[in-house]
Amino acid sequence: MDPNRLERVLEKISETRILVFGDYFLDQYWITDPELEETSLETGLPANQVVEVRLSAGAAGTVANNLSALGVKEVIALGIIGDDGNGFELIQSLERAGIRTDLMIADAKRYTPTYTKPLRIEPDGSQIEGERIDIKNRTVTPKHLEQELAARLRDAFLTVDGVIVLDQAQEEDCGSVTMSLRRKLIALATRHPNQPCLADSRTRIQEFSNVIVKVNEHEASQVWGDEQTSFEQICRATHQETSRPVVVTRGAEGVTGFDGQSFEQFPAIDYAGPVDTVGA
């Protein structure tokens, strides 16, 4: 992509409204200082001492945050969270980023999906991540919540300039993007082929059709090829299944796009230094 085209795209972003539908997680970082460690009087076990807490919206929240940071005119969040403290913090984080949250559904009988990541301060000042603690819903999303989510998706679908879907929950039908919601999304995208709709899924990307799919090279090769299949063949097979353009992220090789006719390569940015690749 030449600089002039990129500039035109970024200018257009400031006039765009995007709906981000899917699984919203709270990313919760606990920074602990080993020098302050105490011993529990009750158990005799170490009691790690938290000296800093960092909270941010993750999963679909990462997508929404990135769109907002790029200067999208309006980013609208749609998903199910718990009516709990983590849900409150998640909504606060989204709103601080200027993201619209009035379509979010908070339910007292659901958990707000949360990734808790302890980080230990090392003597040199660096931080080492420990074992992650996950809070997720492991029961099927109730039908009444599915129906309400489907109604909000339907009503918002054509009021925006594009839709991005993030299917993060690995547990089948336990998140916002259930089988029923996937079918409704595909039906909407099929009826309105001119509405840009992009889907990303951790474990079920092959179940999306008539939408643009964003997938990494490893996932694509697992679903649509094998070790003997060339990258070009994988892209063509993916497009044949989805009937829409394909976007493949390739790590240091950047991103490849395929629209069924031609390939376009977008190089990765060469960046040296420590980075957190989670949700990148």
Short mmCIF file of C-alpha atoms in Angstrom, two decimals:
data_model
loop_
_atom_site.label_atom_id
_atom_site.label_comp_id
_atom_site.label_asym_id
_atom_site.label_seq_id
_atom_site.Cartn_x
_atom_site.Cartn_y
_atom_site.Cartn_z
CA MET A 1 0.00 0.00 0.00
CA ASP A 2 1.53 3.31 -1.08
CA PRO A 3 1.59 6.25 1.38
CA ASN A 4 -1.04 8.23 -0.54
CA ARG A 5 -3.56 5.37 -0.44
CA LEU A 6 -2.85 4.81 3.25
CA GLU A 7 -3.46 8.50 3.93
CA ARG A 8 -6.80 8.36 2.11
CA VAL A 9 -7.84 5.30 4.14
CA LEU A 10 -6.92 6.96 7.43
CA GLU A 11 -8.83 10.11 6.44
CA LYS A 12 -11.91 8.01 5.68
CA ILE A 13 -11.65 6.32 9.10
CA SER A 14 -12.53 9.58 10.84
CA GLU A 15 -15.96 9.46 9.15
CA THR A 16 -16.66 5.79 9.88
CA ARG A 17 -18.90 4.03 12.41
CA ILE A 18 -17.95 0.44 13.32
CA LEU A 19 -19.88 -2.16 15.33
CA VAL A 20 -17.64 -4.58 17.27
CA PHE A 21 -19.67 -7.66 18.20
CA GLY A 22 -18.35 -10.56 20.24
CA ASP A 23 -16.67 -11.68 23.43
CA TYR A 24 -15.50 -8.83 25.64
CA PHE A 25 -12.95 -9.77 28.30
CA LEU A 26 -11.38 -7.75 31.10
CA ASP A 27 -7.58 -7.94 31.09
CA GLN A 28 -6.43 -7.57 34.69
CA TYR A 29 -2.72 -7.26 35.46
CA TRP A 30 -1.53 -7.65 39.06
CA ILE A 31 2.04 -6.42 39.59
CA THR A 32 3.59 -8.03 42.67
CA ASP A 33 6.79 -7.11 44.52
CA PRO A 34 8.66 -10.17 45.93
CA GLU A 35 10.49 -7.94 48.44
CA LEU A 36 7.14 -7.22 50.14
CA GLU A 37 6.06 -10.87 50.29
CA GLU A 38 4.37 -11.90 53.54
CA THR A 39 3.55 -15.28 55.07
CA SER A 40 -0.08 -16.11 55.69
CA LEU A 41 -0.76 -16.71 59.38
CA GLU A 42 -3.59 -19.10 58.50
CA THR A 43 -1.83 -21.32 55.93
CA GLY A 44 1.87 -20.56 56.21
CA LEU A 45 1.94 -20.04 52.47
CA PRO A 46 3.47 -16.99 50.74
CA ALA A 47 1.09 -14.04 50.36
CA ASN A 48 2.06 -12.10 47.23
CA GLN A 49 1.71 -8.36 47.60
CA VAL A 50 0.14 -6.41 44.75
CA VAL A 51 1.64 -2.94 44.30
CA GLU A 52 -0.11 -1.97 41.06
CA VAL A 53 -3.25 -3.03 39.18
CA ARG A 54 -3.71 -2.40 35.46
CA LEU A 55 -7.10 -2.94 33.84
CA SER A 56 -8.04 -2.83 30.18
CA ALA A 57 -10.69 -4.18 27.84
CA GLY A 58 -9.46 -7.33 26.10
CA ALA A 59 -10.51 -9.71 23.29
CA ALA A 60 -13.24 -7.79 21.41
CA GLY A 61 -12.32 -4.89 23.68
CA THR A 62 -8.82 -4.89 22.17
CA VAL A 63 -10.32 -4.54 18.69
CA ALA A 64 -12.58 -1.71 19.87
CA ASN A 65 -9.68 0.06 21.60
CA ASN A 66 -7.50 -0.18 18.49
CA LEU A 67 -10.25 1.23 16.26
CA SER A 68 -10.77 4.10 18.66
CA ALA A 69 -7.02 4.79 18.76
CA LEU A 70 -6.95 4.88 14.94
CA GLY A 71 -9.53 7.67 15.02
CA VAL A 72 -12.72 5.87 13.97
CA LYS A 73 -15.60 8.32 14.38
CA GLU A 74 -17.76 5.96 16.46
CA VAL A 75 -16.99 2.49 17.83
CA ILE A 76 -20.00 0.59 19.20
CA ALA A 77 -19.57 -2.40 21.52
CA LEU A 78 -22.03 -5.31 21.47
CA GLY A 79 -21.75 -8.40 23.67
CA ILE A 80 -22.74 -10.05 26.95
CA ILE A 81 -20.92 -9.53 30.24
CA GLY A 82 -21.72 -10.10 33.90
CA ASP A 83 -23.49 -7.59 36.10
CA ASP A 84 -20.50 -7.64 38.44
CA GLY A 85 -17.44 -5.68 39.49
CA ASN A 86 -15.32 -6.86 36.57
CA GLY A 87 -18.14 -5.90 34.21
CA PHE A 88 -18.21 -2.42 35.75
CA GLU A 89 -14.45 -2.06 35.25
CA LEU A 90 -14.74 -3.32 31.66
CA ILE A 91 -17.43 -0.80 30.77
CA GLN A 92 -15.44 1.99 32.43
CA SER A 93 -12.37 1.03 30.39
CA LEU A 94 -14.32 1.07 27.12
CA GLU A 95 -15.96 4.39 27.88
CA ARG A 96 -12.61 5.98 28.79
CA ALA A 97 -11.50 5.06 25.27
CA GLY A 98 -14.57 6.80 23.83
CA ILE A 99 -16.35 3.57 22.90
CA ARG A 100 -20.15 3.41 22.96
CA THR A 101 -21.42 0.80 25.42
CA ASP A 102 -25.20 1.22 25.50
CA LEU A 103 -25.73 -1.95 23.42
CA MET A 104 -23.80 -4.13 25.87
CA ILE A 105 -25.89 -6.62 27.87
CA ALA A 106 -25.04 -7.12 31.57
CA ASP A 107 -26.61 -10.13 33.27
CA ALA A 108 -26.38 -11.05 36.96
CA LYS A 109 -26.21 -14.78 36.19
CA ARG A 110 -23.21 -14.51 33.84
CA TYR A 111 -19.57 -13.86 34.64
CA THR A 112 -17.62 -11.09 33.00
CA PRO A 113 -14.88 -13.08 31.21
CA THR A 114 -11.58 -12.04 32.81
CA TYR A 115 -7.92 -12.83 32.22
CA THR A 116 -5.96 -12.13 35.40
CA LYS A 117 -2.22 -11.99 34.79
CA PRO A 118 0.17 -11.78 37.78
CA LEU A 119 3.44 -10.02 36.97
CA ARG A 120 6.42 -10.31 39.35
CA ILE A 121 8.91 -7.45 39.57
CA GLU A 122 12.45 -8.75 39.03
CA PRO A 123 15.60 -7.23 40.64
CA ASP A 124 16.49 -5.51 37.35
CA GLY A 125 13.07 -3.86 37.24
CA SER A 126 11.63 -6.09 34.51
CA GLN A 127 8.32 -7.90 35.02
CA ILE A 128 7.86 -11.65 34.58
CA GLU A 129 4.36 -12.99 33.92
CA GLY A 130 3.18 -15.86 36.11
CA GLU A 131 0.37 -18.37 35.71
CA ARG A 132 -2.76 -16.75 34.32
CA ILE A 133 -6.08 -17.01 36.16
CA ASP A 134 -9.16 -17.20 33.91
CA ILE A 135 -12.79 -16.45 34.70
CA LYS A 136 -15.08 -17.68 31.93
CA ASN A 137 -18.64 -18.82 31.48
CA ARG A 138 -18.80 -22.60 31.23
CA THR A 139 -22.56 -22.92 30.92
CA VAL A 140 -24.54 -22.34 27.73
CA THR A 141 -25.65 -18.76 27.10
CA PRO A 142 -29.38 -18.57 28.00
CA LYS A 143 -31.82 -18.30 25.10
CA HIS A 144 -33.31 -15.01 26.26
CA LEU A 145 -29.86 -13.40 26.17
CA GLU A 146 -29.20 -14.87 22.72
CA GLN A 147 -32.50 -13.43 21.49
CA GLU A 148 -31.80 -9.99 22.93
CA LEU A 149 -28.29 -10.01 21.46
CA ALA A 150 -29.63 -11.10 18.06
CA ALA A 151 -32.20 -8.28 18.09
CA ARG A 152 -29.53 -5.68 18.89
CA LEU A 153 -27.23 -7.08 16.20
CA ARG A 154 -30.03 -6.98 13.61
CA ASP A 155 -31.03 -3.42 14.52
CA ALA A 156 -27.46 -2.12 14.44
CA PHE A 157 -26.16 -4.04 11.41
CA LEU A 158 -27.13 -1.53 8.73
CA THR A 159 -26.79 1.60 10.86
CA VAL A 160 -22.98 1.37 10.78
CA ASP A 161 -20.33 1.40 8.06
CA GLY A 162 -18.91 -1.99 8.96
CA VAL A 163 -19.07 -4.86 11.44
CA ILE A 164 -16.22 -6.73 13.13
CA VAL A 165 -16.91 -10.00 14.96
CA LEU A 166 -14.56 -11.59 17.50
CA ASP A 167 -15.39 -15.14 18.60
CA GLN A 168 -12.99 -15.54 21.54
CA ALA A 169 -14.72 -17.99 23.90
CA GLN A 170 -13.46 -21.51 23.22
CA GLU A 171 -16.32 -23.17 25.10
CA GLU A 172 -19.05 -23.89 22.54
CA ASP A 173 -22.17 -21.70 22.91
CA CYS A 174 -20.94 -20.23 26.21
CA GLY A 175 -19.99 -16.79 24.90
CA SER A 176 -21.65 -14.07 22.86
CA VAL A 177 -20.98 -15.63 19.44
CA THR A 178 -23.05 -18.80 19.80
CA MET A 179 -24.02 -21.09 16.94
CA SER A 180 -27.38 -19.33 16.73
CA LEU A 181 -25.74 -15.88 16.60
CA ARG A 182 -23.25 -17.03 13.96
CA ARG A 183 -26.13 -18.19 11.77
CA LYS A 184 -27.96 -14.90 12.23
CA LEU A 185 -24.80 -12.97 11.41
CA ILE A 186 -24.20 -15.04 8.27
CA ALA A 187 -27.83 -14.52 7.22
CA LEU A 188 -27.48 -10.75 7.64
CA ALA A 189 -24.19 -10.70 5.71
CA THR A 190 -25.74 -12.82 2.93
CA ARG A 191 -28.75 -10.52 2.59
CA HIS A 192 -26.54 -7.42 2.62
CA PRO A 193 -23.36 -8.35 0.69
CA ASN A 194 -22.27 -4.72 0.38
CA GLN A 195 -22.01 -4.30 4.14
CA PRO A 196 -18.37 -4.95 5.15
CA CYS A 197 -18.33 -7.66 7.81
CA LEU A 198 -15.13 -9.23 9.11
CA ALA A 199 -14.90 -12.22 11.47
CA ASP A 200 -12.07 -13.54 13.63
CA SER A 201 -12.46 -16.73 15.66
CA ARG A 202 -10.08 -18.51 18.00
CA THR A 203 -11.39 -22.03 17.28
CA ARG A 204 -14.30 -21.85 14.81
CA ILE A 205 -13.25 -19.68 11.88
CA GLN A 206 -14.33 -22.45 9.44
CA GLU A 207 -17.95 -22.01 10.62
CA PHE A 208 -18.19 -18.49 9.18
CA SER A 209 -19.24 -17.86 5.59
CA ASN A 210 -20.21 -14.86 3.43
CA VAL A 211 -18.01 -12.65 5.61
CA ILE A 212 -14.41 -11.50 5.34
CA VAL A 213 -12.33 -13.80 7.54
CA LYS A 214 -9.22 -12.72 9.36
CA VAL A 215 -7.04 -15.67 10.33
CA ASN A 216 -3.37 -16.29 11.09
CA GLU A 217 -1.29 -18.46 8.78
CA HIS A 218 -1.06 -21.37 11.25
CA GLU A 219 -4.84 -21.47 11.81
CA ALA A 220 -5.54 -21.28 8.08
CA SER A 221 -3.17 -24.17 7.32
CA GLN A 222 -4.83 -26.31 10.01
CA VAL A 223 -8.34 -25.69 8.70
CA TRP A 224 -7.86 -25.43 4.93
CA GLY A 225 -4.61 -27.26 4.24
CA ASP A 226 -1.70 -29.30 5.56
CA GLU A 227 2.09 -29.29 5.47
CA GLN A 228 2.02 -30.03 1.74
CA THR A 229 -0.40 -27.22 0.85
CA SER A 230 1.14 -24.00 -0.41
CA PHE A 231 0.19 -20.68 1.13
CA GLU A 232 -1.48 -19.59 -2.11
CA GLN A 233 -3.57 -22.78 -2.18
CA ILE A 234 -4.63 -22.20 1.44
CA CYS A 235 -5.81 -18.67 0.61
CA ARG A 236 -7.76 -19.89 -2.40
CA ALA A 237 -9.37 -22.70 -0.37
CA THR A 238 -10.33 -20.23 2.36
CA HIS A 239 -11.89 -17.85 -0.16
CA GLN A 240 -13.79 -20.71 -1.79
CA GLU A 241 -15.35 -21.60 1.57
CA THR A 242 -16.22 -18.05 2.64
CA SER A 243 -17.00 -16.39 -0.73
CA ARG A 244 -15.44 -13.20 0.59
CA PRO A 245 -11.95 -11.67 0.79
CA VAL A 246 -9.44 -13.32 3.12
CA VAL A 247 -6.97 -11.59 5.44
CA VAL A 248 -4.08 -13.71 6.72
CA THR A 249 -1.66 -12.47 9.38
CA ARG A 250 1.83 -13.96 9.01
CA GLY A 251 3.94 -12.68 11.90
CA ALA A 252 7.18 -11.13 10.67
CA GLU A 253 5.96 -11.60 7.08
CA GLY A 254 3.17 -9.06 7.65
CA VAL A 255 -0.36 -9.50 6.31
CA THR A 256 -1.60 -11.00 3.03
CA GLY A 257 -4.98 -10.16 1.51
CA PHE A 258 -6.72 -12.22 -1.18
CA ASP A 259 -9.97 -11.18 -2.85
CA GLY A 260 -10.42 -14.24 -5.07
CA GLN A 261 -8.50 -12.68 -7.96
CA SER A 262 -5.30 -11.13 -6.69
CA PHE A 263 -3.00 -11.11 -3.68
CA GLU A 264 -1.82 -8.01 -1.86
CA GLN A 265 1.00 -8.04 0.66
CA PHE A 266 1.30 -5.60 3.57
CA PRO A 267 4.73 -5.75 5.24
CA ALA A 268 5.15 -5.94 8.99
CA ILE A 269 6.56 -2.98 10.88
CA ASP A 270 10.13 -3.66 12.01
CA TYR A 271 10.14 -2.92 15.73
CA ALA A 272 12.97 -3.67 18.15
CA GLY A 273 12.42 -3.85 21.90
CA PRO A 274 10.20 -5.60 24.44
CA VAL A 275 6.56 -5.95 23.47
CA ASP A 276 3.46 -7.63 24.89
CA THR A 277 2.10 -9.71 21.99
CA VAL A 278 -1.09 -10.70 23.84
CA GLY A 279 -4.03 -9.49 21.80
CA ALA A 280 -1.73 -7.81 19.29
#
